[in-house]
């Protein structure tokens, strides 16, 4: 009956498989400065892109595209756009500007692979199942694709860094994106030898992970 309906048995993974999934989640890091120059094998890169493409999406709309940036001159212009936005961002933390300026927040020129994952807001037509009352669900879907790639990369021993400090119109112009396509994630991808034991921003004293128990609510938001 299951085969005729397109269903397959459900059940837990083996202990080793389950441990590997949780390990990838726990040890995933946002990589900025640990990239090695050796290239990423094309088959490995293809597996990472397939993992992203296997993500869930609202109405099975699959709104993502994967823009690989290989041209060195274009990467240089993208780095310039980051540097300009980063200088502006530093001024927004006057009490922590020295610490902010000491953080390396990208690997655009060092990582062998640069990838922009975009969201096509028109994919699936005017009415997408599940998106009728929350238009942002296509963006959430694209973020799921990013996380899939990130976890798969950790399992492959590949580092990934998400560069978020851009003026959106700068990145859109540099990549010639049409108005209906949103750049969701600019990723730097490459081999790494070492990773921080805990998130780098925690290791560097910028922030700390919040206790899970402080974030769990029951039934409703608590009264003030």
mmCIF file of C-alpha atoms in Angstrom:
data_model
loop_
_atom_site.group_PDB
_atom_site.id
_atom_site.type_symbol
_atom_site.label_atom_id
_atom_site.label_comp_id
_atom_site.label_asym_id
_atom_site.label_seq_id
_atom_site.Cartn_x
_atom_site.Cartn_y
_atom_site.Cartn_z
ATOM 1 C CA UNK A 1 0.000 0.000 0.000
ATOM 2 C CA UNK A 2 2.815 2.416 0.872
ATOM 3 C CA UNK A 3 4.559 1.955 -2.489
ATOM 4 C CA UNK A 4 1.321 2.473 -4.432
ATOM 5 C CA UNK A 5 0.710 5.780 -2.640
ATOM 6 C CA UNK A 6 4.291 6.997 -3.056
ATOM 7 C CA UNK A 7 4.979 6.547 0.642
ATOM 8 C CA UNK A 8 7.923 4.939 2.384
ATOM 9 C CA UNK A 9 8.295 3.638 5.930
ATOM 10 C CA UNK A 10 9.194 6.247 8.532
ATOM 11 C CA UNK A 11 11.419 5.629 11.506
ATOM 12 C CA UNK A 12 14.466 6.886 13.387
ATOM 13 C CA UNK A 13 17.981 6.762 12.013
ATOM 14 C CA UNK A 14 20.546 4.455 13.529
ATOM 15 C CA UNK A 15 22.376 5.761 16.583
ATOM 16 C CA UNK A 16 25.459 6.604 14.486
ATOM 17 C CA UNK A 17 23.458 8.348 11.778
ATOM 18 C CA UNK A 18 21.473 10.354 14.316
ATOM 19 C CA UNK A 19 24.644 11.375 16.131
ATOM 20 C CA UNK A 20 26.143 12.562 12.837
ATOM 21 C CA UNK A 21 23.137 14.786 12.120
ATOM 22 C CA UNK A 22 23.288 16.411 15.544
ATOM 23 C CA UNK A 23 27.058 16.769 15.285
ATOM 24 C CA UNK A 24 26.736 18.678 12.005
ATOM 25 C CA UNK A 25 24.189 20.997 13.621
ATOM 26 C CA UNK A 26 26.281 21.514 16.759
ATOM 27 C CA UNK A 27 29.626 22.018 14.980
ATOM 28 C CA UNK A 28 28.447 24.168 12.072
ATOM 29 C CA UNK A 29 30.375 27.455 12.043
ATOM 30 C CA UNK A 30 30.267 30.719 10.150
ATOM 31 C CA UNK A 31 33.738 30.696 8.591
ATOM 32 C CA UNK A 32 35.484 33.966 7.845
ATOM 33 C CA UNK A 33 39.239 33.610 8.015
ATOM 34 C CA UNK A 34 40.146 29.918 7.974
ATOM 35 C CA UNK A 35 39.807 29.177 4.243
ATOM 36 C CA UNK A 36 42.511 27.236 2.415
ATOM 37 C CA UNK A 37 43.222 28.115 -1.231
ATOM 38 C CA UNK A 38 42.856 24.602 -2.676
ATOM 39 C CA UNK A 39 39.780 24.249 -4.883
ATOM 40 C CA UNK A 40 36.555 22.514 -3.939
ATOM 41 C CA UNK A 41 36.060 19.337 -5.948
ATOM 42 C CA UNK A 42 33.239 19.839 -8.507
ATOM 43 C CA UNK A 43 31.472 16.671 -7.361
ATOM 44 C CA UNK A 44 31.528 17.880 -3.771
ATOM 45 C CA UNK A 45 30.193 21.280 -4.780
ATOM 46 C CA UNK A 46 27.452 19.554 -6.744
ATOM 47 C CA UNK A 47 26.455 17.556 -3.644
ATOM 48 C CA UNK A 48 26.239 20.777 -1.621
ATOM 49 C CA UNK A 49 24.032 22.423 -4.237
ATOM 50 C CA UNK A 50 21.856 19.302 -4.381
ATOM 51 C CA UNK A 51 21.463 19.417 -0.604
ATOM 52 C CA UNK A 52 20.308 23.029 -0.907
ATOM 53 C CA UNK A 53 17.914 22.097 -3.705
ATOM 54 C CA UNK A 54 16.479 19.294 -1.531
ATOM 55 C CA UNK A 55 15.221 21.876 0.984
ATOM 56 C CA UNK A 56 11.516 22.234 1.725
ATOM 57 C CA UNK A 57 9.760 25.124 -0.011
ATOM 58 C CA UNK A 58 6.329 26.671 0.272
ATOM 59 C CA UNK A 59 4.005 25.064 -2.262
ATOM 60 C CA UNK A 60 7.025 23.215 -3.694
ATOM 61 C CA UNK A 61 7.819 26.524 -5.425
ATOM 62 C CA UNK A 62 11.624 26.065 -5.134
ATOM 63 C CA UNK A 63 12.236 29.816 -5.415
ATOM 64 C CA UNK A 64 16.022 29.612 -5.232
ATOM 65 C CA UNK A 65 18.773 30.038 -7.806
ATOM 66 C CA UNK A 66 22.481 29.455 -7.220
ATOM 67 C CA UNK A 67 24.800 32.093 -8.691
ATOM 68 C CA UNK A 68 28.441 30.956 -8.675
ATOM 69 C CA UNK A 69 30.837 33.896 -8.779
ATOM 70 C CA UNK A 70 34.118 32.849 -10.383
ATOM 71 C CA UNK A 71 35.371 36.061 -12.022
ATOM 72 C CA UNK A 72 38.188 37.580 -9.945
ATOM 73 C CA UNK A 73 37.441 41.145 -11.002
ATOM 74 C CA UNK A 74 33.788 40.760 -10.029
ATOM 75 C CA UNK A 75 34.791 39.362 -6.665
ATOM 76 C CA UNK A 76 36.981 42.404 -6.179
ATOM 77 C CA UNK A 77 34.034 44.720 -6.799
ATOM 78 C CA UNK A 78 31.876 42.682 -4.447
ATOM 79 C CA UNK A 79 34.589 42.956 -1.797
ATOM 80 C CA UNK A 80 34.679 46.728 -2.305
ATOM 81 C CA UNK A 81 30.904 46.836 -1.777
ATOM 82 C CA UNK A 82 31.314 44.856 1.436
ATOM 83 C CA UNK A 83 34.136 47.124 2.669
ATOM 84 C CA UNK A 84 32.023 50.236 2.133
ATOM 85 C CA UNK A 85 29.022 48.792 3.976
ATOM 86 C CA UNK A 86 31.257 47.410 6.730
ATOM 87 C CA UNK A 87 32.770 50.833 7.395
ATOM 88 C CA UNK A 88 29.250 52.208 7.806
ATOM 89 C CA UNK A 89 28.313 49.325 10.098
ATOM 90 C CA UNK A 90 31.305 49.917 12.371
ATOM 91 C CA UNK A 91 30.051 53.440 13.106
ATOM 92 C CA UNK A 92 26.810 51.971 14.458
ATOM 93 C CA UNK A 93 28.680 50.366 17.357
ATOM 94 C CA UNK A 94 30.569 53.346 18.810
ATOM 95 C CA UNK A 95 31.138 51.669 22.177
ATOM 96 C CA UNK A 96 32.476 48.479 20.548
ATOM 97 C CA UNK A 97 34.023 49.856 17.387
ATOM 98 C CA UNK A 98 37.521 48.576 18.165
ATOM 99 C CA UNK A 99 36.261 45.041 18.711
ATOM 100 C CA UNK A 100 34.021 45.244 15.652
ATOM 101 C CA UNK A 101 36.909 46.409 13.475
ATOM 102 C CA UNK A 102 39.070 43.522 14.684
ATOM 103 C CA UNK A 103 36.555 40.934 13.453
ATOM 104 C CA UNK A 104 37.043 39.420 10.010
ATOM 105 C CA UNK A 105 33.521 39.197 8.641
ATOM 106 C CA UNK A 106 34.068 37.785 5.134
ATOM 107 C CA UNK A 107 36.269 35.555 2.997
ATOM 108 C CA UNK A 108 35.291 36.905 -0.421
ATOM 109 C CA UNK A 109 38.799 37.009 -1.858
ATOM 110 C CA UNK A 110 40.207 34.022 0.045
ATOM 111 C CA UNK A 111 37.502 31.371 -0.400
ATOM 112 C CA UNK A 112 37.786 29.334 -3.616
ATOM 113 C CA UNK A 113 33.998 29.410 -4.118
ATOM 114 C CA UNK A 114 31.654 32.397 -3.855
ATOM 115 C CA UNK A 115 27.938 31.624 -4.131
ATOM 116 C CA UNK A 116 24.882 33.848 -3.987
ATOM 117 C CA UNK A 117 21.607 32.076 -3.235
ATOM 118 C CA UNK A 118 18.686 34.125 -4.488
ATOM 119 C CA UNK A 119 14.899 34.042 -4.159
ATOM 120 C CA UNK A 120 12.713 34.549 -7.222
ATOM 121 C CA UNK A 121 9.585 36.194 -5.775
ATOM 122 C CA UNK A 122 7.593 35.269 -8.920
ATOM 123 C CA UNK A 123 8.440 31.543 -8.927
ATOM 124 C CA UNK A 124 5.254 29.485 -8.944
ATOM 125 C CA UNK A 125 3.002 32.268 -10.237
ATOM 126 C CA UNK A 126 0.720 34.788 -8.566
ATOM 127 C CA UNK A 127 -0.808 32.287 -6.124
ATOM 128 C CA UNK A 128 1.423 29.686 -4.454
ATOM 129 C CA UNK A 129 -0.068 27.065 -2.165
ATOM 130 C CA UNK A 130 0.833 27.987 1.415
ATOM 131 C CA UNK A 131 1.961 31.514 0.495
ATOM 132 C CA UNK A 132 -1.480 33.043 0.025
ATOM 133 C CA UNK A 133 -1.466 34.808 3.400
ATOM 134 C CA UNK A 134 2.239 35.235 4.133
ATOM 135 C CA UNK A 135 4.221 36.438 1.107
ATOM 136 C CA UNK A 136 7.537 36.061 2.980
ATOM 137 C CA UNK A 137 7.353 32.269 3.062
ATOM 138 C CA UNK A 138 9.368 32.088 -0.170
ATOM 139 C CA UNK A 139 12.198 33.891 1.611
ATOM 140 C CA UNK A 140 11.919 31.486 4.545
ATOM 141 C CA UNK A 141 12.096 28.597 2.074
ATOM 142 C CA UNK A 142 15.294 29.982 0.576
ATOM 143 C CA UNK A 143 16.803 30.279 4.056
ATOM 144 C CA UNK A 144 16.076 26.554 4.503
ATOM 145 C CA UNK A 145 18.112 25.879 1.352
ATOM 146 C CA UNK A 146 21.002 27.867 2.827
ATOM 147 C CA UNK A 147 20.916 25.858 6.049
ATOM 148 C CA UNK A 148 20.780 22.570 4.139
ATOM 149 C CA UNK A 149 23.916 23.522 2.231
ATOM 150 C CA UNK A 150 25.657 24.681 5.411
ATOM 151 C CA UNK A 151 25.030 21.412 7.253
ATOM 152 C CA UNK A 152 26.010 19.300 4.254
ATOM 153 C CA UNK A 153 29.210 21.336 3.955
ATOM 154 C CA UNK A 154 30.083 20.639 7.585
ATOM 155 C CA UNK A 155 29.642 16.919 6.947
ATOM 156 C CA UNK A 156 31.976 17.225 3.936
ATOM 157 C CA UNK A 157 34.624 19.128 5.917
ATOM 158 C CA UNK A 158 33.919 22.281 3.921
ATOM 159 C CA UNK A 159 33.636 25.693 5.578
ATOM 160 C CA UNK A 160 30.880 28.182 4.777
ATOM 161 C CA UNK A 161 30.650 31.857 5.691
ATOM 162 C CA UNK A 162 27.543 33.997 5.170
ATOM 163 C CA UNK A 163 28.426 37.593 4.245
ATOM 164 C CA UNK A 164 25.450 39.775 5.126
ATOM 165 C CA UNK A 165 26.996 43.256 5.248
ATOM 166 C CA UNK A 166 26.006 44.693 1.878
ATOM 167 C CA UNK A 167 23.752 47.386 0.600
ATOM 168 C CA UNK A 168 21.181 45.129 -1.144
ATOM 169 C CA UNK A 169 21.093 47.299 -4.244
ATOM 170 C CA UNK A 170 24.900 47.064 -4.566
ATOM 171 C CA UNK A 171 24.834 43.278 -4.695
ATOM 172 C CA UNK A 172 21.800 43.279 -6.948
ATOM 173 C CA UNK A 173 23.533 45.582 -9.425
ATOM 174 C CA UNK A 174 26.825 43.707 -9.422
ATOM 175 C CA UNK A 175 25.077 40.399 -10.141
ATOM 176 C CA UNK A 176 22.589 41.912 -12.627
ATOM 177 C CA UNK A 177 19.630 40.578 -10.660
ATOM 178 C CA UNK A 178 16.177 41.589 -11.918
ATOM 179 C CA UNK A 179 13.847 43.428 -9.551
ATOM 180 C CA UNK A 180 11.838 40.311 -8.660
ATOM 181 C CA UNK A 181 14.929 38.366 -7.533
ATOM 182 C CA UNK A 182 16.236 38.938 -3.990
ATOM 183 C CA UNK A 183 19.809 38.093 -2.954
ATOM 184 C CA UNK A 184 19.203 36.125 0.247
ATOM 185 C CA UNK A 185 22.666 34.767 1.096
ATOM 186 C CA UNK A 186 26.159 35.538 -0.187
ATOM 187 C CA UNK A 187 28.295 32.557 0.828
ATOM 188 C CA UNK A 188 32.041 31.988 0.878
ATOM 189 C CA UNK A 189 32.849 28.277 0.593
ATOM 190 C CA UNK A 190 36.103 26.358 0.862
ATOM 191 C CA UNK A 191 38.235 23.816 2.667
ATOM 192 C CA UNK A 192 39.265 24.595 6.232
ATOM 193 C CA UNK A 193 41.811 22.983 8.525
ATOM 194 C CA UNK A 194 40.431 24.244 11.839
ATOM 195 C CA UNK A 195 37.164 25.610 13.177
ATOM 196 C CA UNK A 196 36.335 27.483 16.356
ATOM 197 C CA UNK A 197 35.100 25.174 19.120
ATOM 198 C CA UNK A 198 32.217 27.564 19.705
ATOM 199 C CA UNK A 199 30.814 30.345 17.480
ATOM 200 C CA UNK A 200 33.567 32.836 16.679
ATOM 201 C CA UNK A 201 31.579 35.810 17.960
ATOM 202 C CA UNK A 202 31.263 33.994 21.282
ATOM 203 C CA UNK A 203 34.970 33.150 21.338
ATOM 204 C CA UNK A 204 35.819 36.786 20.580
ATOM 205 C CA UNK A 205 33.535 38.166 23.282
ATOM 206 C CA UNK A 206 30.899 39.777 21.041
ATOM 207 C CA UNK A 207 27.906 37.722 22.248
ATOM 208 C CA UNK A 208 26.981 34.475 23.984
ATOM 209 C CA UNK A 209 24.436 31.775 23.246
ATOM 210 C CA UNK A 210 21.248 32.210 25.255
ATOM 211 C CA UNK A 211 20.073 29.399 27.545
ATOM 212 C CA UNK A 212 17.433 27.289 25.779
ATOM 213 C CA UNK A 213 15.187 27.171 28.858
ATOM 214 C CA UNK A 214 14.877 30.966 28.777
ATOM 215 C CA UNK A 215 13.400 30.783 25.270
ATOM 216 C CA UNK A 216 10.735 28.074 25.687
ATOM 217 C CA UNK A 217 7.178 29.351 26.225
ATOM 218 C CA UNK A 218 3.915 27.523 26.855
ATOM 219 C CA UNK A 219 0.726 28.349 24.955
ATOM 220 C CA UNK A 220 1.160 32.137 24.824
ATOM 221 C CA UNK A 221 3.581 35.036 25.250
ATOM 222 C CA UNK A 222 3.927 35.786 28.973
ATOM 223 C CA UNK A 223 2.202 38.812 30.404
ATOM 224 C CA UNK A 224 4.469 41.783 31.119
#
